[in-house]
Tab-separated table of C-alpha atoms and ligand atoms in Angstrom:
chain	number	residue	atom	x	y	z
A	115	MET	CA	0.000	0.000	0.000
A	116	LEU	CA	2.879	2.368	0.696
A	117	HIS	CA	4.656	1.493	-2.549
A	118	GLU	CA	5.244	4.657	-4.627
A	119	ARG	CA	3.132	6.735	-2.242
A	120	ARG	CA	4.424	10.233	-1.447
A	121	ILE	CA	4.762	10.488	2.310
A	122	LEU	CA	5.737	13.686	4.081
A	123	VAL	CA	7.155	13.095	7.563
A	124	GLY	CA	7.022	15.993	10.019
A	125	VAL	CA	9.409	15.695	12.949
A	126	SER	CA	8.913	17.829	16.012
A	127	GLY	CA	11.105	18.150	19.066
A	128	GLY	CA	10.991	15.106	21.301
A	129	ILE	CA	13.410	12.344	22.164
A	130	ALA	CA	11.205	9.923	20.187
A	131	ALA	CA	12.598	11.637	17.057
A	132	TYR	CA	15.369	9.034	17.053
A	133	LYS	CA	12.698	6.392	16.307
A	134	THR	CA	11.458	8.478	13.378
A	135	VAL	CA	14.781	7.852	11.632
A	136	TYR	CA	13.906	4.150	11.650
A	137	LEU	CA	10.299	4.897	10.631
A	138	VAL	CA	11.610	6.758	7.578
A	139	ARG	CA	13.918	3.862	6.735
A	140	ARG	CA	10.989	1.424	6.928
A	141	LEU	CA	8.916	3.693	4.679
A	142	ILE	CA	11.704	3.716	2.099
A	143	GLU	CA	12.010	-0.070	2.363
A	144	GLN	CA	8.314	-0.335	1.562
A	145	GLY	CA	8.831	1.653	-1.608
A	146	ALA	CA	7.415	4.983	-0.410
A	147	GLU	CA	8.839	8.268	-1.603
A	148	VAL	CA	9.650	10.231	1.518
A	149	ARG	CA	10.380	13.865	2.316
A	150	VAL	CA	11.137	15.053	5.827
A	151	MET	CA	10.460	18.394	7.457
A	152	MET	CA	11.795	19.250	10.905
A	153	THR	CA	11.129	21.860	13.543
A	154	ALA	CA	14.025	23.736	15.156
A	155	SER	CA	13.509	21.663	18.324
A	156	ALA	CA	13.637	18.403	16.354
A	157	LEU	CA	17.101	19.411	15.175
A	158	GLU	CA	18.203	19.379	18.824
A	159	PHE	CA	17.410	15.652	18.957
A	160	VAL	CA	18.469	14.272	15.555
A	161	GLY	CA	20.702	15.640	12.837
A	162	ARG	CA	19.393	16.545	9.409
A	163	GLN	CA	22.097	14.354	7.865
A	164	SER	CA	20.482	11.176	9.248
A	165	PHE	CA	17.314	11.820	7.253
A	166	ALA	CA	19.229	13.091	4.217
A	167	ALA	CA	21.263	9.878	4.075
A	168	ILE	CA	18.172	7.679	4.209
A	169	THR	CA	15.857	9.612	1.897
A	170	GLY	CA	18.380	11.101	-0.507
A	171	HIS	CA	16.870	14.537	0.142
A	172	HIS	CA	17.843	17.218	2.639
A	173	PRO	CA	15.090	17.654	5.186
A	174	ALA	CA	13.268	20.960	4.986
A	175	THR	CA	13.758	22.989	8.129
A	176	GLY	CA	12.789	26.591	7.430
A	177	LEU	CA	10.372	28.771	5.555
A	178	PHE	CA	13.037	31.131	4.297
A	179	GLY	CA	16.431	30.842	2.666
A	180	ALA	CA	15.748	27.384	1.213
A	181	ASP	CA	16.167	26.465	-2.460
A	182	SER	CA	12.423	26.683	-2.924
A	183	VAL	CA	10.692	30.053	-2.748
A	184	SER	CA	7.670	28.437	-1.117
A	185	PRO	CA	8.753	25.220	0.638
A	186	HIS	CA	5.548	24.870	2.662
A	187	THR	CA	3.155	24.890	-0.308
A	188	GLU	CA	5.506	22.751	-2.351
A	189	LEU	CA	5.639	20.058	0.337
A	190	ALA	CA	1.936	20.453	1.170
A	191	GLN	CA	0.923	19.864	-2.433
A	192	TRP	CA	3.449	17.091	-3.032
A	193	ALA	CA	2.306	14.937	-0.096
A	194	GLU	CA	-0.266	12.164	-0.456
A	195	ALA	CA	-0.213	11.706	3.308
A	196	VAL	CA	1.511	13.465	6.194
A	197	VAL	CA	2.822	11.726	9.299
A	198	VAL	CA	3.868	13.846	12.248
A	199	ALA	CA	6.139	11.748	14.445
A	200	PRO	CA	6.796	12.610	17.125
A	201	ALA	CA	3.926	15.052	17.456
A	202	THR	CA	4.681	17.143	20.531
A	203	ALA	CA	1.981	18.879	22.577
A	204	ASN	CA	3.115	22.144	20.990
A	205	THR	CA	2.820	20.829	17.418
A	206	LEU	CA	-0.609	19.317	18.145
A	207	ALA	CA	-1.728	22.633	19.629
A	208	LYS	CA	-0.532	24.584	16.606
A	209	ALA	CA	-2.169	22.146	14.175
A	210	ALA	CA	-5.439	22.221	16.127
A	211	HIS	CA	-5.530	26.023	16.083
A	212	GLY	CA	-4.172	26.691	12.613
A	213	ILE	CA	-1.067	28.433	13.939
A	214	SER	CA	1.619	28.620	11.289
A	215	ASP	CA	4.827	30.062	12.664
A	216	ASP	CA	7.404	27.640	11.283
A	217	LEU	CA	7.804	25.321	8.313
A	218	VAL	CA	6.148	22.280	9.890
A	219	SER	CA	3.066	24.059	11.251
A	220	THR	CA	2.658	26.123	8.074
A	221	THR	CA	2.855	23.012	5.886
A	222	LEU	CA	0.273	21.243	8.077
A	223	LEU	CA	-2.030	24.206	7.557
A	224	ALA	CA	-1.379	24.300	3.821
A	225	THR	CA	-1.893	20.638	2.984
A	226	THR	CA	-5.112	18.870	2.071
A	227	ALA	CA	-3.493	15.444	2.432
A	228	PRO	CA	-4.738	13.172	5.221
A	229	MET	CA	-2.715	13.587	8.396
A	230	LEU	CA	-1.612	11.062	10.978
A	231	PHE	CA	-0.212	12.268	14.297
A	232	ALA	CA	1.942	10.082	16.548
A	233	PRO	CA	1.878	12.018	19.824
A	234	ALA	CA	4.801	11.745	22.239
A	235	MET	CA	5.112	13.661	25.483
A	236	HIS	CA	5.088	13.320	29.244
A	237	THR	CA	1.937	11.809	30.745
A	238	GLU	CA	0.955	15.063	32.458
A	239	MET	CA	1.154	16.925	29.153
A	240	TRP	CA	-0.835	14.219	27.324
A	241	GLU	CA	-3.520	14.249	29.996
A	242	ASN	CA	-3.638	18.025	30.293
A	243	ALA	CA	-7.078	19.400	29.424
A	244	ALA	CA	-5.563	21.634	26.735
A	245	THR	CA	-3.968	18.673	24.950
A	246	ARG	CA	-7.185	16.656	25.267
A	247	ARG	CA	-9.063	19.525	23.606
A	248	ASN	CA	-6.468	19.848	20.844
A	249	VAL	CA	-6.498	16.116	20.066
A	250	ALA	CA	-10.312	16.112	20.040
A	251	ALA	CA	-10.327	19.105	17.672
A	252	LEU	CA	-7.880	17.426	15.289
A	253	GLU	CA	-9.923	14.211	15.304
A	254	ALA	CA	-13.108	16.169	14.734
A	255	ASP	CA	-11.381	17.744	11.712
A	256	GLY	CA	-10.906	14.214	10.351
A	257	HIS	CA	-7.231	13.720	11.229
A	258	SER	CA	-5.957	10.464	12.707
A	259	MET	CA	-3.924	9.619	15.790
A	260	VAL	CA	-1.757	6.598	16.462
A	261	GLY	CA	-0.796	6.034	20.082
A	262	PRO	CA	0.622	7.157	22.369
A	263	ALA	CA	1.521	3.960	24.160
A	264	SER	CA	2.301	3.530	27.838
A	265	GLY	CA	5.906	2.919	28.782
A	266	THR	CA	9.185	4.501	29.774
A	267	LEU	CA	9.364	8.195	29.006
A	268	ALA	CA	12.214	10.706	28.906
A	269	GLY	CA	13.847	11.059	32.322
A	270	GLY	CA	12.886	7.510	33.337
A	271	ASP	CA	9.221	8.221	34.198
A	272	THR	CA	6.600	5.755	33.047
A	273	GLY	CA	3.014	6.226	31.826
A	274	PRO	CA	1.028	7.032	28.693
A	275	GLY	CA	2.867	9.361	26.341
A	276	ARG	CA	5.404	7.138	24.614
A	277	MET	CA	5.363	7.445	20.820
A	278	ALA	CA	3.839	4.449	19.014
A	279	GLU	CA	6.427	2.088	17.588
A	280	PRO	CA	7.404	2.631	13.922
A	281	GLU	CA	5.680	-0.596	12.823
A	282	GLU	CA	2.429	0.545	14.425
A	283	ILE	CA	2.727	3.922	12.715
A	284	LEU	CA	3.271	2.143	9.385
A	285	GLN	CA	0.114	0.099	9.901
A	286	ALA	CA	-1.881	3.209	10.784
A	287	LEU	CA	-0.551	4.926	7.683
A	288	ASP	CA	-1.481	1.914	5.597
A	289	ARG	CA	-5.031	2.174	6.911
A	290	LEU	CA	-5.129	5.899	6.275
A	291	LEU	CA	-4.159	5.431	2.661
A	292	ALA	CA	-6.050	2.237	2.023
A	293	GLY	CA	-9.442	3.480	3.102
A	294	ARG	CA	-10.140	0.038	4.527
A	295	LEU	CA	-13.902	0.515	4.207
A	296	SER	CA	-13.697	2.283	0.900
A	297	GLY	CA	-16.975	2.010	-1.023
A	298	ILE	CA	-18.729	0.169	1.830
A	299	ARG	CA	-22.130	1.576	2.813
A	300	VAL	CA	-22.391	1.753	6.569
A	301	LEU	CA	-25.510	2.685	8.500
A	302	VAL	CA	-24.964	3.712	12.124
A	303	THR	CA	-27.503	4.610	14.790
A	304	ALA	CA	-26.699	6.791	17.789
A	305	GLY	CA	-28.256	8.432	20.809
A	306	GLY	CA	-31.103	7.608	23.128
A	307	THR	CA	-34.592	7.748	21.691
A	308	ARG	CA	-37.190	9.988	23.364
A	309	GLU	CA	-40.677	8.628	23.762
A	310	PRO	CA	-43.168	11.421	24.405
A	311	ILE	CA	-45.430	11.489	27.435
A	312	ASP	CA	-46.877	14.845	26.392
A	313	PRO	CA	-45.579	17.705	24.202
A	314	VAL	CA	-42.938	18.684	26.808
A	315	ARG	CA	-41.970	15.440	28.574
A	316	PHE	CA	-40.528	12.175	27.410
A	317	VAL	CA	-39.248	8.802	28.544
A	318	GLY	CA	-35.555	8.740	27.678
A	319	ASN	CA	-32.139	7.458	28.661
A	320	ARG	CA	-28.609	8.715	29.260
A	321	SER	CA	-27.102	8.071	25.817
A	322	SER	CA	-25.161	11.097	24.542
A	323	GLY	CA	-24.571	9.705	21.053
A	324	LYS	CA	-20.775	9.891	21.491
A	325	MET	CA	-20.195	6.197	20.763
A	326	GLY	CA	-22.306	6.105	17.602
A	327	PHE	CA	-20.933	9.412	16.316
A	328	ALA	CA	-17.362	8.172	16.859
A	329	ILE	CA	-18.151	5.032	14.830
A	330	ALA	CA	-19.696	7.070	12.024
A	331	GLN	CA	-16.738	9.457	12.013
A	332	GLU	CA	-14.156	6.678	11.962
A	333	ALA	CA	-16.000	4.662	9.299
A	334	ALA	CA	-16.085	7.770	7.091
A	335	ALA	CA	-12.367	8.318	7.738
A	336	CYS	CA	-11.836	4.719	6.506
A	337	GLY	CA	-13.531	5.607	3.229
A	338	ALA	CA	-17.014	4.210	3.965
A	339	ASP	CA	-20.162	5.836	2.682
A	340	VAL	CA	-21.806	6.556	6.032
A	341	THR	CA	-25.349	7.437	7.057
A	342	LEU	CA	-25.997	8.162	10.698
A	343	VAL	CA	-29.513	7.974	12.121
A	344	SER	CA	-29.391	9.791	15.408
A	345	SER	CA	-31.665	10.832	18.196
A	346	ALA	CA	-28.780	12.784	19.783
A	347	THR	CA	-28.345	16.329	18.554
A	348	ARG	CA	-24.693	16.775	17.660
A	349	PRO	CA	-22.959	18.240	14.596
A	350	ALA	CA	-22.580	15.739	11.741
A	351	PRO	CA	-19.048	14.357	11.473
A	352	THR	CA	-17.207	15.301	8.274
A	353	GLY	CA	-18.418	13.255	5.314
A	354	VAL	CA	-21.353	11.661	7.158
A	355	ALA	CA	-24.999	12.007	6.102
A	356	LEU	CA	-27.006	12.718	9.261
A	357	ILE	CA	-30.684	11.911	9.705
A	358	GLU	CA	-32.148	13.210	12.935
A	359	VAL	CA	-34.985	11.308	14.588
A	360	GLU	CA	-36.549	11.389	18.002
A	361	THR	CA	-38.481	8.222	18.771
A	362	ALA	CA	-37.854	4.488	18.395
A	363	GLU	CA	-40.622	4.415	15.797
A	364	GLU	CA	-38.932	7.133	13.711
A	365	MET	CA	-35.563	5.423	14.050
A	366	ALA	CA	-37.094	2.086	13.028
A	367	LYS	CA	-38.661	3.676	9.911
A	368	SER	CA	-35.403	5.371	8.853
A	369	VAL	CA	-33.369	2.229	9.416
A	370	ALA	CA	-35.889	0.076	7.538
A	371	LYS	CA	-35.695	2.468	4.573
A	372	LEU	CA	-31.898	2.510	4.463
A	373	ALA	CA	-30.918	-0.997	5.571
A	374	SER	CA	-31.363	-2.767	2.240
A	375	GLU	CA	-28.781	-0.403	0.716
A	376	ALA	CA	-26.268	-0.924	3.521
A	377	GLU	CA	-23.552	-3.549	3.753
A	378	VAL	CA	-23.106	-2.921	7.478
A	379	VAL	CA	-25.492	-1.687	10.156
A	380	VAL	CA	-24.141	-0.684	13.561
A	381	MET	CA	-26.852	-0.257	16.189
A	382	ALA	CA	-25.080	1.869	18.803
A	383	ALA	CA	-28.276	3.742	19.699
A	384	ALA	CA	-29.936	3.179	23.039
A	385	VAL	CA	-33.399	2.556	21.654
A	386	ALA	CA	-36.211	2.689	24.199
A	387	ASP	CA	-37.798	-0.715	24.723
A	388	PHE	CA	-41.074	0.800	25.905
A	389	ARG	CA	-43.074	3.940	25.150
A	390	PRO	CA	-46.186	5.521	26.646
A	391	VAL	CA	-49.256	4.109	24.925
A	392	ASP	CA	-50.967	7.414	24.282
A	393	ALA	CA	-48.913	10.572	24.433
A	394	ALA	CA	-51.112	13.428	25.642
A	395	GLY	CA	-51.756	16.104	23.020
A	396	THR	CA	-51.416	18.911	25.554
A	397	LYS	CA	-49.184	19.390	28.571
A	398	LEU	CA	-50.266	17.300	31.545
A	399	ARG	CA	-51.116	19.604	34.463
A	400	ARG	CA	-50.191	18.896	38.059
A	401	SER	CA	-53.636	20.071	39.027
A	402	GLU	CA	-55.127	17.183	37.006
A	403	GLY	CA	-53.526	14.640	39.361
A	404	ILE	CA	-50.802	12.040	38.888
A	405	PRO	CA	-51.066	10.525	35.402
A	406	GLU	CA	-50.936	6.782	35.006
A	407	LEU	CA	-48.360	5.876	32.415
A	408	GLN	CA	-49.210	2.844	30.422
A	409	LEU	CA	-46.321	1.504	28.359
A	410	GLU	CA	-46.162	-0.603	25.234
A	411	PRO	CA	-43.139	-2.163	23.467
A	412	THR	CA	-41.368	-0.256	20.710
A	413	PRO	CA	-40.308	-1.959	17.468
A	414	ASP	CA	-37.221	-4.128	17.949
A	415	ILE	CA	-35.092	-2.645	15.178
A	416	LEU	CA	-32.254	-5.132	15.441
A	417	ALA	CA	-34.632	-8.093	15.312
A	418	GLY	CA	-36.235	-6.568	12.194
A	419	LEU	CA	-32.829	-6.290	10.543
A	420	ALA	CA	-31.869	-9.849	11.458
A	421	ALA	CA	-35.126	-11.073	9.898
A	422	MET	CA	-34.370	-9.483	6.509
A	423	GLU	CA	-34.028	-11.892	3.616
A	424	GLN	CA	-30.483	-10.716	2.980
A	425	PRO	CA	-29.446	-8.937	6.137
A	426	PRO	CA	-26.454	-6.618	6.112
A	427	TYR	CA	-23.521	-7.376	8.418
A	428	LEU	CA	-25.119	-6.610	11.783
A	429	VAL	CA	-23.411	-5.097	14.787
A	430	GLY	CA	-25.577	-4.871	17.884
A	431	PHE	CA	-24.572	-3.158	21.090
A	432	ALA	CA	-25.521	-4.455	24.506
A	433	ALA	CA	-25.752	-2.175	27.506
A	434	GLU	CA	-25.072	-4.457	30.458
A	435	THR	CA	-24.911	-3.746	34.134
A	436	GLY	CA	-22.360	-6.258	35.395
A	437	SER	CA	-21.935	-9.683	33.809
A	438	ILE	CA	-21.946	-9.989	30.017
A	439	ASP	CA	-23.555	-13.454	30.104
A	440	ARG	CA	-26.816	-12.065	28.727
A	441	ALA	CA	-24.943	-10.427	25.852
A	442	VAL	CA	-23.182	-13.721	25.063
A	443	GLU	CA	-26.583	-15.391	24.915
A	444	LYS	CA	-27.893	-12.620	22.641
A	445	ALA	CA	-24.923	-13.008	20.305
A	446	ARG	CA	-25.741	-16.696	19.960
A	447	THR	CA	-29.451	-16.318	19.395
A	448	LYS	CA	-30.297	-12.871	17.976
A	449	GLY	CA	-29.075	-13.423	14.426
A	450	VAL	CA	-26.574	-10.559	14.592
A	451	ASP	CA	-22.981	-11.013	13.452
A	452	VAL	CA	-21.369	-9.424	16.461
A	453	ILE	CA	-22.418	-7.845	19.726
A	454	VAL	CA	-20.410	-5.068	21.333
A	455	ALA	CA	-21.119	-5.396	25.037
A	456	ASN	CA	-20.349	-2.555	27.398
A	457	ASP	CA	-20.797	-2.499	31.143
A	458	VAL	CA	-22.602	0.798	31.528
A	459	THR	CA	-22.043	0.836	35.301
A	460	ALA	CA	-18.233	0.486	35.082
A	461	GLU	CA	-16.086	3.581	35.739
A	462	GLY	CA	-15.429	5.505	32.495
A	463	SER	CA	-17.620	3.173	30.448
A	464	GLY	CA	-20.995	3.395	28.739
A	465	PHE	CA	-23.312	6.406	28.731
A	466	GLY	CA	-21.949	9.909	28.321
A	467	SER	CA	-18.255	9.207	28.932
A	468	ASP	CA	-15.468	9.832	26.425
A	469	THR	CA	-14.143	6.328	27.066
A	470	ASN	CA	-15.625	2.871	26.875
A	471	GLN	CA	-14.690	-0.638	27.858
A	472	VAL	CA	-16.210	-3.165	25.500
A	473	ALA	CA	-16.139	-6.856	24.696
A	474	LEU	CA	-16.797	-8.139	21.188
A	475	ILE	CA	-18.868	-11.301	21.102
A	476	ASP	CA	-19.375	-13.253	17.892
A	477	ARG	CA	-22.151	-15.657	16.886
A	478	ARG	CA	-20.343	-18.587	18.472
A	479	GLY	CA	-20.164	-16.712	21.757
A	480	THR	CA	-16.409	-16.078	21.552
A	481	VAL	CA	-15.541	-13.064	23.680
A	482	ASP	CA	-12.768	-10.575	22.866
A	483	ARG	CA	-12.340	-8.098	25.744
A	484	TRP	CA	-10.798	-4.729	24.908
A	485	PRO	CA	-9.180	-2.444	27.497
A	486	LEU	CA	-10.676	0.903	28.528
A	487	LEU	CA	-10.178	3.079	25.432
A	488	SER	CA	-11.376	6.408	24.129
A	489	LYS	CA	-14.625	5.993	22.202
A	490	ARG	CA	-12.710	7.117	19.117
A	491	GLU	CA	-10.216	4.285	19.627
A	492	VAL	CA	-13.056	1.771	20.178
A	493	ALA	CA	-14.548	3.027	16.904
A	494	ARG	CA	-11.203	2.747	15.141
A	495	ARG	CA	-10.704	-0.838	16.281
A	496	LEU	CA	-14.278	-1.718	15.416
A	497	CYS	CA	-13.745	-0.397	11.874
A	498	ASP	CA	-10.573	-2.476	11.563
A	499	PHE	CA	-12.534	-5.484	12.757
A	500	LEU	CA	-15.319	-4.764	10.250
A	501	ALA	CA	-12.850	-4.358	7.398
A	502	ASP	CA	-11.364	-7.779	8.226
A	503	GLN	CA	-14.788	-9.398	8.545
A	504	LEU	CA	-16.058	-7.976	5.261
A	505	GLN	CA	-12.937	-9.082	3.475
A	506	GLY	CA	-13.548	-12.580	4.824
A	507	ARG	CA	-17.167	-12.399	3.645
A	508	THR	CA	-16.504	-11.322	0.097
A	509	GLY	CA	-13.226	-13.176	-0.182
A	510	ASP	CA	-11.852	-10.387	-2.345
A	511	GLY	CA	-8.791	-9.663	-0.370
B	763	PMT	O1	-24.280	7.342	23.447
B	763	PMT	P1	-23.176	7.234	24.506
B	763	PMT	O2	-23.412	8.185	25.662
B	763	PMT	O3	-21.805	7.355	23.907
B	763	PMT	O4	-23.286	5.780	25.146
B	763	PMT	C1	-23.020	4.664	24.365
B	763	PMT	C2	-24.002	3.516	24.661
B	763	PMT	C3	-23.820	3.035	26.079
B	763	PMT	C4	-25.447	3.983	24.443
B	763	PMT	C5	-23.668	2.389	23.609
B	763	PMT	O5	-22.355	1.980	23.795
B	763	PMT	C6	-24.603	1.199	23.778
B	763	PMT	O6	-24.417	0.310	24.587
B	763	PMT	N1	-25.686	1.193	22.949
B	763	PMT	C7	-26.780	0.187	23.026
B	763	PMT	C8	-27.659	0.495	24.199
B	763	PMT	C9	-28.857	-0.437	24.270
B	763	PMT	O7	-29.926	-0.021	23.957
B	763	PMT	O8	-28.581	-1.675	24.641
B	763	PMT	P2	-29.706	-2.840	24.756
B	763	PMT	O9	-28.970	-3.963	25.393
B	763	PMT	O10	-30.937	-2.315	25.420
B	763	PMT	O11	-30.070	-3.167	23.260
B	763	PMT	C10	-29.414	-4.166	22.500
B	763	PMT	C11	-29.346	-3.787	21.037
B	763	PMT	O12	-30.671	-3.749	20.507
B	763	PMT	C12	-28.741	-2.425	20.758
B	763	PMT	O13	-27.922	-2.527	19.598
B	763	PMT	C13	-29.941	-1.536	20.477
B	763	PMT	O14	-29.614	-0.485	19.571
B	763	PMT	C14	-30.922	-2.520	19.861
B	763	PMT	N2	-32.339	-2.206	20.089
B	763	PMT	C15	-32.825	-2.032	21.347
B	763	PMT	C16	-34.188	-1.784	21.526
B	763	PMT	C17	-35.011	-1.700	20.392
B	763	PMT	N3	-36.312	-1.425	20.510
B	763	PMT	N4	-34.511	-1.900	19.167
B	763	PMT	C18	-33.202	-2.176	18.995
B	763	PMT	O15	-32.750	-2.362	17.867
């Protein structure tokens, strides 16, 4: 995949820059054409000659005084993909805010090529609210992250912040360029449905839509043609067609309309299982006494999909509160291809959080437990999983 691809490597100032020399060598070995650009701080960690010797080109280090009159636009337009490794907190911050005060940041602003950042910094800097915001902004803009991993950091400290290993960065780059779900139509649902009691009140749940939106965003970043049916009100991720609904009934209708066109349906929405039988047409008044709510079941969307003559690849979610035994049973009996079970009572998992701890359960009941990850990372891994599964299904890879 990297053969004859034009890869621009941005190096910013961190000790992990020594690993970038090896990354560049591996890129060259894979047949990529590589150019390197370095910040002034990067030059404190590795010499320009190391990159020149490997790539056959002097790394670009400044906006002025170079052979080219406009090195930033030249590199920006040349690149098919940009990898920033290591990406320091400062470089991430500049990229997130469009600051362009040196060659690397200006080129990042000038390019339309997909960008992959391999962050590397001390744990405190990685976990700092400002860095969290900057990473979230870059991801929301459609850029990708790889790592950081946990391990030994500069000065002998340990924790998250270590740059991903070169091989992992290569794989991430491969995915970025391959568009692993390219041409695949993916339908995702998100959010908690709202079942009206009267014009101002509803029966609802705590779903924020973050999990489903992350899946839609990541699937689109992998080249899929994505439609998102959501009962959560959030801005549509780049490249995703958003259909807003409110109730389980509306979601069921939208999904039914779109499902036959989709190759994959991911039901991340928390669909209400019950709704009030008759929603009042006018606001219920306290003075009228306590209303008696009678509930009836909503359509089971997932069951409807599983009953289709030619169902798409079906991903159900299961919100569990403790053991995942029930989810394992569902995976075996519900006719879905895979269930993503999350314990919604576990710390940092389930409703509303930015992280999630999930287990993937296939039709045979085989369980693959993933660690606590950001919802974006869960989405990323799920898309990788889907790409592998679909390849197995069509046998075209
Ligand atoms: O939105 P967030 O705040 O990010 O939270 C994410 C999440 C916790 C909502 C998400 O990770 C999740 O678990 N979604 C599914 C929640 C749920 O409704 O679980 P369930 O076990 O009740 O339903 C099982 C499956 O059936 C789900 O795929 C659900 O979409 C589907 N379902 C449920 C009821 C119904 N009437 N029709 C359905 O299709």
